[in-house]
mmCIF file of C-alpha atoms in Angstrom:
data_model
loop_
_atom_site.group_PDB
_atom_site.id
_atom_site.type_symbol
_atom_site.label_atom_id
_atom_site.label_comp_id
_atom_site.label_asym_id
_atom_site.label_seq_id
_atom_site.Cartn_x
_atom_site.Cartn_y
_atom_site.Cartn_z
ATOM 1 C CA MET A 1 53.209 26.484 6.242
ATOM 2 C CA SER A 2 50.016 26.328 4.289
ATOM 3 C CA TYR A 3 48.326 26.588 0.933
ATOM 4 C CA ASP A 4 48.966 30.328 1.244
ATOM 5 C CA ALA A 5 52.677 29.598 0.889
ATOM 6 C CA TYR A 6 51.889 27.975 -2.440
ATOM 7 C CA LEU A 7 49.686 30.874 -3.544
ATOM 8 C CA GLU A 8 52.386 33.338 -2.579
ATOM 9 C CA GLY A 9 54.955 31.402 -4.601
ATOM 10 C CA GLU A 10 57.378 30.818 -1.766
ATOM 11 C CA PRO A 11 60.510 28.903 -2.764
ATOM 12 C CA VAL A 12 60.471 25.139 -2.332
ATOM 13 C CA ILE A 13 63.491 23.365 -0.869
ATOM 14 C CA ILE A 14 64.389 20.159 -2.690
ATOM 15 C CA THR A 15 66.336 17.644 -0.635
ATOM 16 C CA ALA A 16 68.097 14.888 -2.569
ATOM 17 C CA ALA A 17 68.392 11.630 -0.624
ATOM 18 C CA LEU A 18 71.281 10.266 -2.633
ATOM 19 C CA THR A 19 72.117 6.818 -1.307
ATOM 20 C CA GLY A 20 70.376 5.673 1.903
ATOM 21 C CA GLY A 21 71.343 2.656 3.933
ATOM 22 C CA ILE A 22 68.868 -0.060 3.036
ATOM 23 C CA HIS A 23 69.041 -1.026 -0.640
ATOM 24 C CA GLY A 24 72.038 -0.451 -2.887
ATOM 25 C CA LYS A 25 73.298 -1.170 -6.364
ATOM 26 C CA GLU A 26 71.485 -4.514 -6.330
ATOM 27 C CA ALA A 27 68.272 -2.457 -6.605
ATOM 28 C CA ASN A 28 69.555 0.145 -9.058
ATOM 29 C CA PRO A 29 73.130 0.121 -10.393
ATOM 30 C CA ASN A 30 72.988 3.912 -10.704
ATOM 31 C CA LEU A 31 72.721 4.377 -6.941
ATOM 32 C CA PRO A 32 75.925 5.998 -5.635
ATOM 33 C CA GLU A 33 77.763 4.170 -2.853
ATOM 34 C CA THR A 34 81.415 5.256 -2.682
ATOM 35 C CA PRO A 35 82.381 8.737 -1.458
ATOM 36 C CA GLU A 36 83.358 9.818 -4.972
ATOM 37 C CA GLU A 37 80.125 8.475 -6.466
ATOM 38 C CA ILE A 38 78.106 10.247 -3.777
ATOM 39 C CA GLY A 39 80.066 13.451 -4.328
ATOM 40 C CA ARG A 40 79.417 13.404 -8.061
ATOM 41 C CA ALA A 41 75.752 12.622 -7.472
ATOM 42 C CA ALA A 42 75.544 15.597 -5.098
ATOM 43 C CA GLY A 43 77.036 17.870 -7.734
ATOM 44 C CA ALA A 44 74.558 16.764 -10.375
ATOM 45 C CA ALA A 45 71.627 16.963 -7.951
ATOM 46 C CA ALA A 46 72.641 20.475 -6.893
ATOM 47 C CA ASP A 47 72.911 21.533 -10.532
ATOM 48 C CA ALA A 48 69.380 20.161 -11.035
ATOM 49 C CA GLY A 49 67.956 22.158 -8.126
ATOM 50 C CA ALA A 50 68.666 20.348 -4.874
ATOM 51 C CA ALA A 51 69.543 22.730 -2.044
ATOM 52 C CA VAL A 52 70.048 19.982 0.551
ATOM 53 C CA VAL A 53 71.678 16.562 0.258
ATOM 54 C CA HIS A 54 70.715 13.843 2.742
ATOM 55 C CA LEU A 55 73.656 11.517 3.263
ATOM 56 C CA HIS A 56 74.299 8.029 4.595
ATOM 57 C CA ALA A 57 77.725 6.398 4.605
ATOM 58 C CA ARG A 58 78.626 3.046 3.117
ATOM 59 C CA ALA A 59 81.642 0.810 2.823
ATOM 60 C CA ASP A 60 83.006 0.173 -0.666
ATOM 61 C CA ASN A 61 80.831 -2.951 -0.982
ATOM 62 C CA GLY A 62 77.719 -0.886 -0.260
ATOM 63 C CA GLU A 63 77.238 -2.010 3.335
ATOM 64 C CA ARG A 64 76.317 0.479 6.025
ATOM 65 C CA SER A 65 78.969 2.532 7.745
ATOM 66 C CA PHE A 66 78.472 4.880 10.674
ATOM 67 C CA SER A 67 82.053 6.027 11.110
ATOM 68 C CA THR A 68 82.859 9.684 11.445
ATOM 69 C CA ASP A 69 85.823 9.235 9.107
ATOM 70 C CA ARG A 70 83.642 7.804 6.355
ATOM 71 C CA PHE A 71 81.179 10.683 6.650
ATOM 72 C CA GLU A 72 84.073 13.122 6.461
ATOM 73 C CA ALA A 73 85.325 11.451 3.284
ATOM 74 C CA ILE A 74 81.853 11.741 1.763
ATOM 75 C CA ASP A 75 81.487 15.383 2.829
ATOM 76 C CA GLU A 76 84.856 16.198 1.279
ATOM 77 C CA ALA A 77 83.750 14.631 -2.001
ATOM 78 C CA VAL A 78 80.408 16.449 -1.859
ATOM 79 C CA ARG A 79 82.176 19.763 -1.288
ATOM 80 C CA ARG A 80 84.412 19.179 -4.317
ATOM 81 C CA HIS A 81 81.364 18.754 -6.536
ATOM 82 C CA ALA A 82 78.777 20.980 -4.816
ATOM 83 C CA ASP A 83 80.512 23.535 -2.655
ATOM 84 C CA ASP A 84 77.399 25.389 -1.483
ATOM 85 C CA VAL A 85 74.824 22.645 -0.952
ATOM 86 C CA VAL A 86 73.459 22.106 2.574
ATOM 87 C CA ILE A 87 74.778 18.828 4.002
ATOM 88 C CA GLN A 88 72.418 16.732 6.103
ATOM 89 C CA HIS A 89 73.696 13.539 7.750
ATOM 90 C CA SER A 90 71.470 10.629 8.668
ATOM 91 C CA THR A 91 71.516 9.406 12.260
ATOM 92 C CA GLY A 92 69.209 6.498 11.452
ATOM 93 C CA GLY A 93 70.413 2.965 12.003
ATOM 94 C CA THR A 94 68.289 -0.110 12.662
ATOM 95 C CA GLY A 95 69.991 -2.466 15.080
ATOM 96 C CA VAL A 96 72.928 -0.134 15.632
ATOM 97 C CA PRO A 97 74.072 0.933 19.134
ATOM 98 C CA ALA A 98 73.361 4.506 20.204
ATOM 99 C CA GLU A 99 77.034 5.419 20.312
ATOM 100 C CA GLN A 100 77.386 4.652 16.623
ATOM 101 C CA ARG A 101 74.200 6.538 15.781
ATOM 102 C CA ALA A 102 75.913 9.694 17.053
ATOM 103 C CA GLN A 103 79.071 9.256 14.953
ATOM 104 C CA PRO A 104 77.698 11.162 11.918
ATOM 105 C CA LEU A 105 77.265 14.231 14.157
ATOM 106 C CA ARG A 106 80.974 14.328 15.034
ATOM 107 C CA THR A 107 82.520 15.223 11.704
ATOM 108 C CA ASP A 108 84.827 18.212 11.346
ATOM 109 C CA PRO A 109 83.126 20.405 10.312
ATOM 110 C CA PRO A 110 79.762 19.178 11.563
ATOM 111 C CA PRO A 111 76.898 18.898 9.095
ATOM 112 C CA GLU A 112 74.493 21.827 9.008
ATOM 113 C CA MET A 113 71.578 19.422 9.483
ATOM 114 C CA ALA A 114 70.982 15.862 10.645
ATOM 115 C CA SER A 115 67.997 13.564 10.656
ATOM 116 C CA LEU A 116 66.279 12.631 13.911
ATOM 117 C CA ASP A 117 63.927 9.646 13.747
ATOM 118 C CA MET A 118 60.910 10.339 15.938
ATOM 119 C CA GLY A 119 60.096 6.809 17.036
ATOM 120 C CA PRO A 120 60.081 3.089 16.335
ATOM 121 C CA LEU A 121 59.636 1.419 12.985
ATOM 122 C CA ASN A 122 59.839 -2.195 11.864
ATOM 123 C CA ARG A 123 62.372 -3.580 9.406
ATOM 124 C CA TYR A 124 62.065 -6.983 7.760
ATOM 125 C CA GLU A 125 60.337 -9.613 9.949
ATOM 126 C CA TYR A 126 62.342 -9.535 13.152
ATOM 127 C CA LEU A 127 64.000 -6.114 13.477
ATOM 128 C CA THR A 128 62.754 -2.851 14.910
ATOM 129 C CA SER A 129 64.531 0.483 14.853
ATOM 130 C CA GLU A 130 63.566 1.449 18.389
ATOM 131 C CA ASN A 131 64.392 5.156 18.486
ATOM 132 C CA THR A 132 63.474 5.495 22.154
ATOM 133 C CA ARG A 133 62.720 8.933 23.566
ATOM 134 C CA GLY A 134 65.961 8.669 25.495
ATOM 135 C CA LEU A 135 67.932 8.194 22.288
ATOM 136 C CA VAL A 136 66.013 10.964 20.506
ATOM 137 C CA ASP A 137 66.776 13.374 23.352
ATOM 138 C CA ALA A 138 70.447 12.375 23.470
ATOM 139 C CA LEU A 139 70.902 12.869 19.722
ATOM 140 C CA GLN A 140 69.036 16.181 19.840
ATOM 141 C CA ALA A 141 71.257 17.367 22.697
ATOM 142 C CA GLU A 142 74.393 16.567 20.724
ATOM 143 C CA MET A 143 72.967 18.310 17.661
ATOM 144 C CA ARG A 144 72.213 21.398 19.762
ATOM 145 C CA ASP A 145 75.726 21.430 21.219
ATOM 146 C CA ARG A 146 77.288 21.167 17.759
ATOM 147 C CA GLY A 147 74.985 23.702 16.086
ATOM 148 C CA ILE A 148 73.243 21.119 13.891
ATOM 149 C CA LYS A 149 69.605 21.623 12.904
ATOM 150 C CA PRO A 150 67.473 18.503 13.372
ATOM 151 C CA GLU A 151 65.254 17.277 10.583
ATOM 152 C CA LEU A 152 62.473 15.485 12.468
ATOM 153 C CA GLU A 153 61.561 12.299 10.593
ATOM 154 C CA VAL A 154 57.881 11.470 11.095
ATOM 155 C CA PHE A 155 57.345 7.918 9.876
ATOM 156 C CA ASN A 156 53.729 7.667 11.032
ATOM 157 C CA ASP A 157 51.027 9.649 12.759
ATOM 158 C CA GLY A 158 52.107 8.465 16.197
ATOM 159 C CA HIS A 159 55.379 10.201 15.543
ATOM 160 C CA LEU A 160 53.436 13.469 15.233
ATOM 161 C CA ASN A 161 52.617 13.018 18.920
ATOM 162 C CA GLU A 162 56.322 12.442 19.480
ATOM 163 C CA VAL A 163 57.146 15.752 17.774
ATOM 164 C CA HIS A 164 54.833 17.578 20.177
ATOM 165 C CA GLY A 165 56.336 15.625 23.079
ATOM 166 C CA LEU A 166 59.865 16.473 21.995
ATOM 167 C CA LEU A 167 58.955 20.165 21.894
ATOM 168 C CA ASP A 168 57.522 19.856 25.404
ATOM 169 C CA ARG A 169 60.720 18.244 26.688
ATOM 170 C CA ARG A 170 63.395 20.087 24.768
ATOM 171 C CA ASP A 171 64.165 23.509 23.345
ATOM 172 C CA LEU A 172 64.378 23.409 19.559
ATOM 173 C CA ALA A 173 65.338 26.440 17.539
ATOM 174 C CA ALA A 174 62.604 27.773 15.275
ATOM 175 C CA PRO A 175 61.482 26.914 12.754
ATOM 176 C CA VAL A 176 60.807 23.272 13.557
ATOM 177 C CA TYR A 177 61.392 21.237 10.400
ATOM 178 C CA ALA A 178 59.591 17.907 10.032
ATOM 179 C CA THR A 179 59.683 15.375 7.211
ATOM 180 C CA LEU A 180 56.348 13.593 6.719
ATOM 181 C CA ILE A 181 57.013 10.079 5.458
ATOM 182 C CA PHE A 182 54.623 7.803 3.577
ATOM 183 C CA GLY A 183 54.994 4.177 2.584
ATOM 184 C CA GLY A 184 54.298 0.603 3.649
ATOM 185 C CA GLY A 185 54.734 -1.250 6.921
ATOM 186 C CA THR A 186 55.075 0.968 9.980
ATOM 187 C CA LEU A 187 54.855 4.128 7.898
ATOM 188 C CA THR A 188 51.814 6.319 7.363
ATOM 189 C CA PRO A 189 49.763 4.762 4.539
ATOM 190 C CA PRO A 190 50.584 6.676 1.345
ATOM 191 C CA ARG A 191 47.271 8.328 0.628
ATOM 192 C CA PRO A 192 46.653 12.015 -0.144
ATOM 193 C CA ARG A 193 44.235 12.528 2.733
ATOM 194 C CA ASN A 194 46.891 11.254 5.138
ATOM 195 C CA LEU A 195 49.284 13.972 4.000
ATOM 196 C CA LEU A 196 46.570 16.564 4.630
ATOM 197 C CA ASN A 197 45.981 15.100 8.088
ATOM 198 C CA ALA A 198 49.677 15.038 8.941
ATOM 199 C CA VAL A 199 50.104 18.677 7.913
ATOM 200 C CA ASP A 200 47.074 19.617 10.031
ATOM 201 C CA ASN A 201 48.636 17.993 13.090
ATOM 202 C CA LEU A 202 52.017 19.674 12.961
ATOM 203 C CA PRO A 203 52.967 22.153 15.694
ATOM 204 C CA ASP A 204 52.171 25.783 14.939
ATOM 205 C CA GLY A 205 54.876 27.376 12.854
ATOM 206 C CA ALA A 206 56.503 24.109 11.815
ATOM 207 C CA LEU A 207 57.814 23.706 8.281
ATOM 208 C CA PHE A 208 57.294 20.389 6.558
ATOM 209 C CA ASN A 209 59.007 18.288 3.960
ATOM 210 C CA THR A 210 57.218 15.469 2.087
ATOM 211 C CA LEU A 211 58.780 12.050 1.475
ATOM 212 C CA GLY A 212 56.938 9.264 -0.356
ATOM 213 C CA PHE A 213 58.548 5.894 -0.944
ATOM 214 C CA GLY A 214 58.553 4.194 -4.328
ATOM 215 C CA ARG A 215 55.755 5.119 -6.691
ATOM 216 C CA HIS A 216 54.348 7.490 -4.078
ATOM 217 C CA GLN A 217 57.320 9.837 -4.411
ATOM 218 C CA LEU A 218 56.005 11.752 -7.405
ATOM 219 C CA PRO A 219 52.338 12.266 -6.441
ATOM 220 C CA LEU A 220 52.883 13.024 -2.761
ATOM 221 C CA THR A 221 55.804 15.394 -3.272
ATOM 222 C CA THR A 222 53.763 17.211 -5.905
ATOM 223 C CA MET A 223 50.942 17.490 -3.383
ATOM 224 C CA GLY A 224 53.429 18.712 -0.798
ATOM 225 C CA ILE A 225 54.441 21.503 -3.144
ATOM 226 C CA LEU A 226 50.778 22.523 -3.516
ATOM 227 C CA LEU A 227 50.355 22.516 0.253
ATOM 228 C CA GLY A 228 53.223 24.954 0.651
ATOM 229 C CA GLY A 229 55.754 22.433 1.895
ATOM 230 C CA HIS A 230 59.200 21.296 0.860
ATOM 231 C CA VAL A 231 60.081 17.990 -0.753
ATOM 232 C CA ARG A 232 62.590 15.154 -0.708
ATOM 233 C CA VAL A 233 63.342 12.922 -3.670
ATOM 234 C CA GLY A 234 66.172 10.594 -4.627
ATOM 235 C CA LEU A 235 67.286 7.021 -5.030
ATOM 236 C CA GLU A 236 67.227 6.336 -1.281
ATOM 237 C CA ASP A 237 63.460 6.579 -1.406
ATOM 238 C CA ASN A 238 62.634 5.502 -4.955
ATOM 239 C CA VAL A 239 64.784 3.724 -7.538
ATOM 240 C CA TYR A 240 62.335 4.147 -10.440
ATOM 241 C CA TYR A 241 61.654 7.070 -12.729
ATOM 242 C CA ARG A 242 58.342 5.601 -13.833
ATOM 243 C CA ARG A 243 56.707 2.194 -13.706
ATOM 244 C CA GLY A 244 59.203 -0.453 -14.854
ATOM 245 C CA GLU A 245 61.939 2.081 -15.667
ATOM 246 C CA LEU A 246 64.847 2.498 -13.280
ATOM 247 C CA ALA A 247 65.970 6.068 -12.689
ATOM 248 C CA ASP A 248 69.189 7.068 -14.402
ATOM 249 C CA SER A 249 70.350 9.157 -11.472
ATOM 250 C CA ASN A 250 69.350 11.198 -8.466
ATOM 251 C CA ALA A 251 69.605 14.280 -10.660
ATOM 252 C CA GLN A 252 66.932 12.915 -12.983
ATOM 253 C CA LEU A 253 64.474 12.758 -10.081
ATOM 254 C CA VAL A 254 65.474 16.223 -8.852
ATOM 255 C CA GLU A 255 65.100 17.690 -12.348
ATOM 256 C CA ARG A 256 61.538 16.427 -12.598
ATOM 257 C CA THR A 257 60.621 17.842 -9.212
ATOM 258 C CA ALA A 258 62.194 21.199 -10.028
ATOM 259 C CA ARG A 259 60.297 21.306 -13.300
ATOM 260 C CA ILE A 260 56.994 20.564 -11.553
ATOM 261 C CA ALA A 261 57.619 23.162 -8.853
ATOM 262 C CA GLU A 262 58.400 25.833 -11.412
ATOM 263 C CA GLU A 263 55.291 24.940 -13.431
ATOM 264 C CA LEU A 264 53.222 25.218 -10.267
ATOM 265 C CA GLY A 265 54.583 28.668 -9.578
ATOM 266 C CA ARG A 266 56.989 27.884 -6.773
ATOM 267 C CA PRO A 267 60.598 28.694 -7.553
ATOM 268 C CA VAL A 268 63.235 26.216 -6.464
ATOM 269 C CA ALA A 269 65.186 27.437 -3.440
ATOM 270 C CA THR A 270 68.896 27.986 -3.777
ATOM 271 C CA PRO A 271 71.105 26.741 -0.933
ATOM 272 C CA SER A 272 71.296 30.325 0.316
ATOM 273 C CA GLN A 273 67.506 30.633 0.330
ATOM 274 C CA ALA A 274 67.202 27.242 1.999
ATOM 275 C CA ARG A 275 69.537 28.344 4.795
ATOM 276 C CA LYS A 276 67.397 31.434 5.361
ATOM 277 C CA ILE A 277 64.120 29.466 5.328
ATOM 278 C CA LEU A 278 65.471 26.820 7.714
ATOM 279 C CA GLY A 279 67.215 29.277 10.018
ATOM 280 C CA LEU A 280 70.640 27.707 9.549
ATOM 281 C CA MET B 1 80.412 -15.692 13.392
ATOM 282 C CA GLY B 2 77.905 -14.856 10.692
ATOM 283 C CA CYS B 3 75.361 -16.753 8.693
ATOM 284 C CA PRO B 4 76.519 -19.998 7.020
ATOM 285 C CA TYR B 5 74.541 -19.052 3.919
ATOM 286 C CA LEU B 6 76.448 -15.788 3.448
ATOM 287 C CA ASP B 7 78.878 -15.566 0.555
ATOM 288 C CA TYR B 8 80.600 -12.578 -1.020
ATOM 289 C CA ARG B 9 80.441 -12.500 -4.797
ATOM 290 C CA SER B 10 80.969 -9.981 -7.536
ATOM 291 C CA GLU B 11 78.860 -11.874 -10.072
ATOM 292 C CA ALA B 12 75.779 -14.071 -10.012
ATOM 293 C CA ASP B 13 72.934 -14.794 -12.411
ATOM 294 C CA GLY B 14 74.254 -12.324 -14.969
ATOM 295 C CA THR B 15 74.615 -9.442 -12.501
ATOM 296 C CA GLU B 16 78.105 -8.049 -11.936
ATOM 297 C CA PHE B 17 79.519 -5.573 -9.435
ATOM 298 C CA ASP B 18 82.895 -3.898 -9.076
ATOM 299 C CA ALA B 19 83.234 -5.017 -5.437
ATOM 300 C CA GLU B 20 82.181 -8.327 -3.929
ATOM 301 C CA ARG B 21 78.785 -8.024 -2.273
ATOM 302 C CA ALA B 22 76.769 -10.031 0.200
ATOM 303 C CA TYR B 23 75.003 -12.951 -1.481
ATOM 304 C CA CYS B 24 72.524 -15.208 0.302
ATOM 305 C CA GLU B 25 72.915 -18.820 -0.800
ATOM 306 C CA ALA B 26 69.635 -19.741 0.877
ATOM 307 C CA ALA B 27 67.654 -17.116 -1.023
ATOM 308 C CA GLY B 28 69.817 -17.325 -4.135
ATOM 309 C CA ARG B 29 70.277 -13.594 -4.557
ATOM 310 C CA PHE B 30 72.349 -10.584 -3.596
ATOM 311 C CA VAL B 31 70.911 -9.052 -0.445
ATOM 312 C CA GLN B 32 70.292 -5.466 0.524
ATOM 313 C CA PRO B 33 73.266 -3.845 2.270
ATOM 314 C CA MET B 34 71.210 -3.415 5.448
ATOM 315 C CA ARG B 35 70.350 -7.093 5.424
ATOM 316 C CA ALA B 36 74.080 -7.840 5.144
ATOM 317 C CA ASP B 37 74.381 -6.515 8.702
ATOM 318 C CA ILE B 38 72.095 -9.378 9.741
ATOM 319 C CA CYS B 39 74.131 -11.913 7.741
ATOM 320 C CA THR B 40 77.350 -10.789 9.428
ATOM 321 C CA ASP B 41 75.920 -10.498 12.969
ATOM 322 C CA ARG B 42 77.090 -6.898 12.946
ATOM 323 C CA HIS B 43 76.145 -4.366 15.633
ATOM 324 C CA ASP B 44 73.409 -5.782 17.901
ATOM 325 C CA ILE B 45 72.049 -8.118 15.240
ATOM 326 C CA ASP B 46 72.089 -11.933 15.113
ATOM 327 C CA HIS B 47 71.184 -13.825 11.958
ATOM 328 C CA ALA B 48 69.653 -16.769 13.856
ATOM 329 C CA GLU B 49 67.278 -14.423 15.644
ATOM 330 C CA HIS B 50 66.673 -11.675 13.118
ATOM 331 C CA CYS B 51 66.789 -13.226 9.644
ATOM 332 C CA GLU B 52 63.530 -14.713 8.432
ATOM 333 C CA ILE B 53 65.301 -16.338 5.472
ATOM 334 C CA TYR B 54 67.683 -18.236 7.766
ATOM 335 C CA ARG B 55 64.894 -19.211 10.133
ATOM 336 C CA GLU B 56 62.699 -20.458 7.328
ATOM 337 C CA HIS B 57 65.559 -22.327 5.706
ATOM 338 C CA GLU B 58 66.580 -24.009 8.933
ATOM 339 C CA GLY B 59 62.994 -25.014 9.606
ATOM 340 C CA PRO B 60 61.272 -25.411 12.980
ATOM 341 C CA GLU B 61 63.463 -26.690 15.766
#
């Protein structure tokens, strides 16, 4: 992917990260947590232009869940409200045993995509999500066996090395799809030149998706569109619409991104187009 | 066993929720759902080891 993709007006895939697993309604009361809330949010996001929904599971009190049954309940609700959207499950989980990290891959039917964290990252003061190479390989193997496309989550530049290492160790179906993530802490510092650098260091032929946390969501995803990439927005990554103003919904963030993409000359990909682009 | 400062509340300081949520009595606020896994010693996590709020509140041993 390159600036040429922008010049040629190739469709941009918008992924809506609807709920996440870190903050919840205490950060923004509009963040969906129950299966029905997530399903309705998926429907509205799809109507606004999202082709992919990135899903975590939660208990009714907002706390993290990794159970296959809970993911199936969420998927069923998503399908009732957005029957064609591409479903992507998270396999992230700080402090959670490997066996539970694989549970979101075991739904019936399996998700079309799932996230694959490319290495360690710190949480709070005393926790690290380790994401060892052994765990990455085991999750990738299960994804391969179940026909699930991995979305490689690159939290910092060291994880770009891990992407190349993963490709050396394992067979991944083309095109490789990597999400470049920018924020504080262990993440790549959210600066425009760092997005350029990350794109330059991707494997040949890889597609990329841009994710900026908080106030970096809007500028860096816009830049990602200009660089010919795809983008992820949503309340998992950013609970504000603008400074001091909480977002009303995931759909509000998707609508803005779709509007910007169209203004910049890149049409918003439909789920069908997204499946073709991603090789699903 | 879980953190002694953990409480489940549906209302505090003018904020209300439909379901009771994890509230940290040491910090005096509702906590993030991921942090609630620390409060409850869920998975491989232990509040005495992994929660900076608990450690700070308990003070140096």
